[in-house]
XYZ file of C-alpha atoms in Angstrom:
460
model
C -0.463 -0.276 -0.149
C 2.045 3.260 -1.180
C 1.616 6.736 0.929
C -0.603 8.373 -2.152
C -4.042 5.718 -0.858
C -2.485 5.655 3.121
C -3.624 9.289 2.929
C -6.923 8.618 1.796
C -7.456 5.972 3.781
C -10.671 6.210 6.351
C -8.586 5.933 9.647
C -11.343 4.699 10.928
C -11.759 1.587 9.125
C -8.182 0.642 9.884
C -8.996 1.468 13.401
C -12.062 -0.654 13.427
C -10.119 -3.260 11.400
C -7.435 -3.301 14.473
C -5.222 -2.994 11.380
C -1.668 -1.946 13.155
C 0.775 -2.635 10.200
C -1.143 -0.503 7.915
C -1.533 2.357 10.756
C 3.110 2.123 11.626
C 3.087 2.198 7.732
C 0.848 5.669 7.480
C 2.620 6.796 10.810
C 6.002 6.558 9.171
C 5.389 7.375 5.540
C 2.868 10.515 5.772
C 3.065 14.280 6.731
C 3.010 15.158 10.653
C 0.362 17.637 9.554
C -1.807 15.519 7.091
C -1.865 12.566 10.202
C -3.152 15.221 12.739
C -5.565 16.103 10.001
C -6.753 12.673 9.711
C -6.669 12.825 13.815
C -7.805 15.905 14.693
C -11.782 14.931 15.038
C -11.596 11.067 16.026
C -11.938 10.174 19.953
C -8.778 10.931 22.520
C -8.508 7.394 23.113
C -8.131 6.563 19.139
C -5.620 9.893 19.235
C -3.652 8.190 21.327
C -3.586 4.226 20.299
C -2.872 5.836 16.723
C -0.054 7.624 18.073
C 1.870 5.138 19.115
C 2.595 3.019 16.215
C 4.811 6.691 15.315
C 8.330 7.199 16.894
C 8.543 10.211 19.675
C 9.711 12.579 17.202
C 6.841 11.844 15.108
C 4.408 12.056 17.826
C 5.183 15.485 18.999
C 5.414 16.626 15.568
C 1.804 15.229 14.962
C 0.630 16.960 18.342
C 2.612 20.349 17.718
C -0.523 20.494 14.555
C -3.382 19.821 16.670
C -5.181 22.295 18.088
C -4.963 22.953 21.374
C -8.014 21.752 22.709
C -8.217 18.690 20.872
C -3.791 18.931 22.959
C -5.755 19.057 26.218
C -7.882 16.707 25.981
C -5.676 14.302 24.434
C -3.511 15.066 27.755
C -5.710 14.177 29.772
C -5.519 10.416 28.509
C -1.386 9.914 28.708
C 0.648 8.647 30.908
C 3.231 10.205 33.134
C 5.855 8.439 31.341
C 4.372 9.524 27.816
C 4.275 12.694 29.167
C 7.858 12.892 29.612
C 8.323 11.778 26.254
C 6.882 14.072 24.956
C 8.026 16.943 26.702
C 11.091 15.908 25.281
C 10.458 16.369 22.078
C 8.475 18.933 21.701
C 10.046 21.800 20.072
C 10.737 25.021 23.128
C 7.678 26.664 21.734
C 5.656 24.444 21.224
C 6.589 22.292 24.906
C 6.545 26.074 26.713
C 2.443 26.715 24.913
C 1.472 23.547 26.320
C 3.282 23.920 29.897
C 1.156 27.322 30.380
C -2.048 25.481 29.669
C -1.560 22.035 32.000
C -3.499 22.070 35.707
C -0.522 22.497 38.446
C -1.289 19.100 39.676
C -0.281 18.147 35.971
C 3.021 20.349 35.128
C 4.230 19.574 39.155
C 4.541 15.649 37.946
C 5.778 15.980 34.368
C 9.391 18.873 35.664
C 11.385 17.079 38.032
C 10.938 14.080 35.576
C 13.219 16.472 32.610
C 16.323 17.791 32.069
C 17.659 20.458 34.295
C 18.196 22.648 30.568
C 14.427 21.925 29.614
C 12.830 22.598 33.112
C 14.616 25.956 33.037
C 13.712 26.856 29.201
C 10.078 25.828 30.240
C 10.248 28.415 32.815
C 12.373 31.998 31.114
C 9.822 30.707 27.920
C 6.443 30.574 30.274
C 7.776 33.984 32.222
C 7.543 36.588 29.231
C 3.603 38.517 29.144
C 0.820 36.984 26.231
C 0.812 38.784 23.395
C 4.815 39.863 23.169
C 7.873 38.313 21.079
C 9.132 36.358 23.837
C 6.157 34.555 23.980
C 6.079 33.687 20.868
C 10.212 33.184 20.216
C 11.722 29.477 20.595
C 15.299 28.723 22.217
C 15.731 26.728 19.496
C 18.240 28.270 17.473
C 21.973 28.504 16.677
C 24.683 30.427 17.929
C 28.387 30.490 16.940
C 31.010 32.690 18.361
C 33.218 35.033 16.450
C 36.747 33.406 16.546
C 35.653 30.368 14.580
C 36.686 30.069 11.339
C 33.651 28.803 8.127
C 34.803 24.867 8.450
C 34.388 24.594 12.149
C 31.416 26.137 12.413
C 29.741 24.539 9.447
C 31.293 20.894 11.138
C 29.662 22.513 14.694
C 25.863 23.408 12.013
C 26.170 19.675 11.491
C 26.537 18.354 14.600
C 23.812 20.609 16.174
C 21.244 20.088 13.719
C 19.353 17.486 14.393
C 17.866 19.854 17.353
C 17.632 22.787 16.316
C 14.557 24.136 14.630
C 17.004 25.969 11.379
C 19.768 26.279 10.626
C 19.857 28.810 7.644
C 20.782 31.270 10.364
C 23.805 31.299 12.832
C 24.059 33.857 15.357
C 27.548 35.459 16.486
C 27.553 35.890 20.015
C 30.045 36.919 22.243
C 30.944 35.319 25.693
C 28.182 37.033 27.521
C 25.605 36.284 24.366
C 25.471 39.339 23.313
C 24.072 39.567 19.464
C 27.034 41.227 17.080
C 25.985 39.578 14.483
C 24.503 36.474 12.064
C 26.314 34.500 9.398
C 23.927 32.356 7.295
C 24.119 28.882 5.378
C 25.373 29.907 2.005
C 27.575 32.254 3.644
C 29.838 29.694 5.483
C 30.356 27.383 2.394
C 31.164 30.423 0.134
C 33.027 31.622 2.505
C 36.808 29.956 2.833
C 37.297 27.603 5.373
C 39.674 29.308 7.285
C 37.954 32.350 7.170
C 37.362 33.186 10.378
C 32.978 33.991 12.048
C 34.133 37.916 12.637
C 35.289 38.509 9.262
C 32.093 37.396 6.892
C 29.233 37.345 9.548
C 26.351 40.938 8.767
C 26.347 42.792 11.805
C 23.679 44.913 10.754
C 21.194 42.460 12.306
C 17.601 43.184 12.907
C 16.474 42.253 16.042
C 13.104 43.123 17.991
C 13.160 43.365 21.393
C 11.946 40.534 24.398
C 9.075 42.898 25.698
C 7.978 43.976 21.667
C 4.227 43.538 20.664
C 4.290 40.075 19.169
C 2.152 41.086 15.924
C 5.533 44.239 15.522
C 7.911 41.435 15.507
C 6.027 38.944 12.887
C 5.140 42.310 10.974
C 9.159 42.390 10.570
C 9.695 39.313 9.582
C 7.245 39.942 6.526
C 8.662 43.177 5.454
C 12.740 42.079 5.760
C 11.420 38.438 4.077
C 13.397 37.026 6.894
C 13.192 33.624 7.456
C 13.696 34.043 11.104
C 13.817 37.030 13.853
C 16.058 36.836 16.709
C 15.416 38.698 19.549
C 17.031 40.371 22.293
C 16.574 41.318 26.087
C 17.611 44.709 28.161
C 21.162 44.019 27.834
C 21.165 42.818 24.379
C 21.401 39.084 24.344
C 20.073 36.754 22.489
C 17.122 34.555 24.093
C 15.659 33.692 21.357
C 14.231 33.685 18.133
C 10.834 33.740 15.961
C 10.721 31.569 12.651
C 8.817 32.154 10.199
C 5.912 29.767 10.676
C 5.487 31.400 13.839
C 5.123 34.747 12.057
C 2.993 33.371 9.622
C 0.828 32.400 12.955
C 0.800 35.470 14.701
C -0.267 37.506 11.861
C -2.885 35.175 10.846
C -4.032 35.561 14.532
C -4.064 39.343 14.727
C -5.850 39.013 11.518
C -8.215 37.191 13.036
C -9.059 39.657 16.175
C -8.893 42.752 13.910
C -11.531 41.368 11.306
C -13.586 40.299 14.626
C -13.548 43.094 16.285
C -14.315 45.514 13.586
C -17.722 43.256 13.168
C -18.633 43.706 17.249
C -17.899 40.298 17.732
C -16.347 39.938 21.372
C -14.401 36.809 22.259
C -11.252 35.439 22.860
C -10.584 36.003 18.431
C -9.070 32.974 18.042
C -7.938 31.569 14.393
C -9.606 28.112 13.485
C -12.337 28.095 15.912
C -15.544 29.259 14.258
C -17.292 24.742 14.126
C -15.590 24.493 18.085
C -17.714 27.534 19.555
C -21.068 26.915 20.393
C -23.699 28.088 19.781
C -24.271 29.609 22.205
C -20.960 30.906 22.667
C -21.446 32.682 19.563
C -24.218 34.264 20.814
C -22.649 35.381 23.870
C -19.334 36.871 22.033
C -22.102 38.571 19.268
C -25.095 39.517 21.875
C -23.680 42.585 23.850
C -22.452 45.152 21.166
C -25.526 43.987 18.954
C -27.767 44.808 22.192
C -26.115 48.307 23.210
C -26.440 49.484 19.376
C -29.405 48.872 19.289
C -30.352 50.399 22.190
C -28.400 53.282 20.440
C -29.739 53.118 17.202
C -32.781 54.641 18.962
C -32.234 57.609 19.017
C -32.487 57.181 15.248
C -36.307 57.047 16.456
C -35.996 59.323 18.627
C -35.185 62.207 15.493
C -37.509 60.653 12.886
C -39.844 61.408 15.085
C -39.109 65.033 16.380
C -39.547 65.934 12.332
C -42.508 64.005 11.857
C -44.190 66.767 10.965
C -42.122 67.278 8.526
C -42.508 63.933 7.058
C -46.064 64.224 6.659
C -45.993 67.743 4.860
C -42.619 65.722 2.340
C -43.722 62.210 2.388
C -40.539 61.793 -0.877
C -37.732 62.792 2.021
C -39.207 58.882 3.266
C -38.160 57.305 0.786
C -34.829 58.223 0.134
C -33.657 57.515 4.082
C -32.966 53.946 3.736
C -30.565 55.310 0.812
C -29.326 57.629 2.828
C -28.529 55.279 5.803
C -26.492 52.771 3.824
C -24.314 55.026 1.783
C -23.510 56.523 5.033
C -22.908 53.222 6.638
C -20.990 52.339 3.370
C -19.432 54.848 2.784
C -18.048 55.499 6.788
C -17.238 51.807 6.698
C -14.587 52.388 3.725
C -12.832 54.954 5.318
C -12.766 53.480 8.849
C -11.329 50.019 7.233
C -8.505 51.911 5.197
C -7.280 53.887 8.043
C -7.755 51.194 10.578
C -5.500 48.286 7.656
C -2.946 51.384 7.316
C -2.576 51.681 11.213
C -2.272 47.776 11.194
C 0.454 47.732 8.930
C 2.587 50.800 10.376
C 1.796 52.899 6.992
C 0.585 56.108 8.811
C -0.106 57.045 12.564
C -1.986 58.942 14.712
C 0.885 62.143 13.676
C -0.539 61.978 10.909
C -3.892 62.490 11.338
C -4.230 65.795 9.402
C -3.005 64.082 6.450
C -5.074 61.399 6.163
C -8.821 63.478 7.084
C -7.363 66.359 4.509
C -7.334 62.841 1.764
C -10.486 61.648 3.571
C -11.909 65.036 3.082
C -11.641 64.832 -0.662
C -12.283 61.525 -1.875
C -15.264 61.883 0.696
C -16.314 65.149 -1.646
C -15.632 63.550 -4.820
C -18.018 60.917 -4.108
C -20.662 62.895 -2.226
C -20.861 64.960 -5.451
C -21.313 61.187 -7.476
C -24.030 60.514 -4.732
C -25.769 63.812 -4.986
C -25.987 63.422 -8.937
C -27.553 59.706 -8.744
C -29.944 60.912 -6.393
C -30.815 64.686 -7.725
C -31.544 62.591 -11.007
C -33.102 60.034 -9.085
C -35.388 62.973 -7.676
C -36.284 64.316 -10.665
C -37.653 61.298 -12.811
C -39.578 59.314 -10.460
C -40.410 62.053 -8.303
C -42.280 63.941 -9.545
C -46.104 63.690 -9.159
C -50.024 64.506 -8.531
C -48.100 65.282 -4.819
C -45.941 68.028 -5.946
C -47.829 69.731 -8.443
C -44.945 72.170 -8.766
C -41.949 72.118 -10.665
C -40.214 74.566 -8.752
C -40.678 72.882 -5.472
C -39.978 69.559 -7.094
C -36.623 71.119 -8.384
C -35.727 72.492 -4.397
C -37.028 68.380 -3.047
C -34.291 67.828 -5.312
C -31.335 70.076 -3.941
C -32.647 69.472 -0.175
C -32.355 65.455 -0.965
C -28.783 65.565 -2.814
C -27.528 68.248 -0.656
C -27.966 66.443 2.573
C -26.657 63.355 0.272
C -23.841 65.219 -0.447
C -22.841 66.105 2.966
C -23.493 63.361 4.830
C -21.143 61.200 2.462
C -18.351 63.563 3.257
C -19.048 63.577 6.930
C -19.406 59.679 7.033
C -16.358 59.175 5.259
C -14.773 62.165 7.867
C -15.632 60.281 11.024
C -15.015 57.037 9.738
C -11.352 58.426 9.854
C -11.364 59.837 12.448
C -12.341 57.307 15.410
C -9.860 55.126 14.069
C -7.367 57.896 14.745
C -8.422 59.408 17.984
C -8.646 55.130 19.227
C -4.776 54.824 18.126
C -3.888 58.158 19.732
C -4.390 56.895 23.030
C -2.575 53.794 22.336
C -6.331 51.205 21.684
C -6.621 49.135 19.188
C -8.799 51.192 16.775
C -10.623 48.000 15.748
C -12.661 48.593 18.514
C -14.243 51.468 16.453
C -16.378 49.046 14.869
C -18.396 48.431 11.710
C -22.202 48.317 13.246
C -20.609 50.887 15.888
C -19.992 53.225 12.720
C -23.121 52.777 11.167
C -24.656 53.143 14.477
C -22.921 57.037 14.624
C -23.036 57.854 10.751
C -26.639 56.857 11.083
C -27.619 59.256 14.157
C -25.694 62.118 12.091
C -27.021 61.656 8.677
C -30.623 61.606 9.827
C -29.176 65.265 11.722
C -27.877 66.274 8.855
C -30.915 65.149 5.929
C -33.429 66.865 7.933
C -31.597 70.383 9.080
C -29.807 70.616 5.385
C -34.293 70.268 4.100
C -35.822 72.195 6.152
C -33.113 74.411 5.449
C -33.101 74.950 1.245
C -37.226 74.222 1.759
C -37.625 77.080 4.662
C -39.884 75.241 6.891
């Protein structure tokens, strides 16, 4: 049976048939991430049985690809010896993440059985605050002293390669672990054999502080196309690296958080948990904002109620209220989304507020003219009738609706740009200016603009 056939095989059938030979071949010949996909939905007992047919190294790699909740379900049924083996073979960053999620009674039983270096590594990696570069880094990196030759460095990297996550970069450190530079594997291969590392290393190292925001670190990896980013402490000593695969996970997580905040969804904002979250959980995450905005939306009702006599006199204005609300919400959301995204990518900062507002006012002005002309034409073509016999009054109404819509578009665009900048100015997440909240605010301001503009032009 080929590996391709095993990948498409129903694991449940292998389990029910007790085909341990095929299970062993499946684990040995299939990528760990594919194995994780196959066993992710199985009961923990079946997952444990399948993983027993793989080597400890593959078992740990498969485990690292499982969802955290699945990992905890599996850990609950593992014996102490199985847990020790798992902790021993997991990469340092995955091991630290698992350690933080385990209850104290499990960690107290496992920690003494680990090697001292592993215990110290766990304590150090779990000491960093969540959301910082230190919380997502790994201590599994290659470093060399500056006085080694290129030939000696290659031999050294060859001996440590099986225990390192990546050796494409080797970081040059002094006796106090201070980061001096780096060399790539290509540099070492192309350099003369007896050339010293201090002579061929790159000194312009791009690094990040251990307490920096994890998104800032991930964006650096993305911006400079790095395979890994060194992490340094306050004394500029190398304490770990963030690899590109972890950076992708961070960016995915941050984008998920921004998108859900933008749509006024609460909760933990984890990626890939939609099906794992119950209907009640989704309700709790969404209900607070929706209910709060519904209460705030009552203000729109009060505004319409106050202008009830005006609407009775000019019923045509009621027909254009949905257009006003939709247009304001759309233009405001567009402006807010672009500004929030630019803030997230560090394209702009709150100090650029004047330039951003000036740009959005220009955009809003152009959009306002376009939509005002559309509204004017709509009134003139379809607004005429027996209810408005005078042509001059129809033109006045068309001008009032067009002017109100144009002003509303400029106002909504300006509000959509300003709110994220104001929030960012106070060092808060600009994504909290959620699209539904922005729409509610724009609706209220839009109705006020609509009715007061119409009253002014019609002199009523």
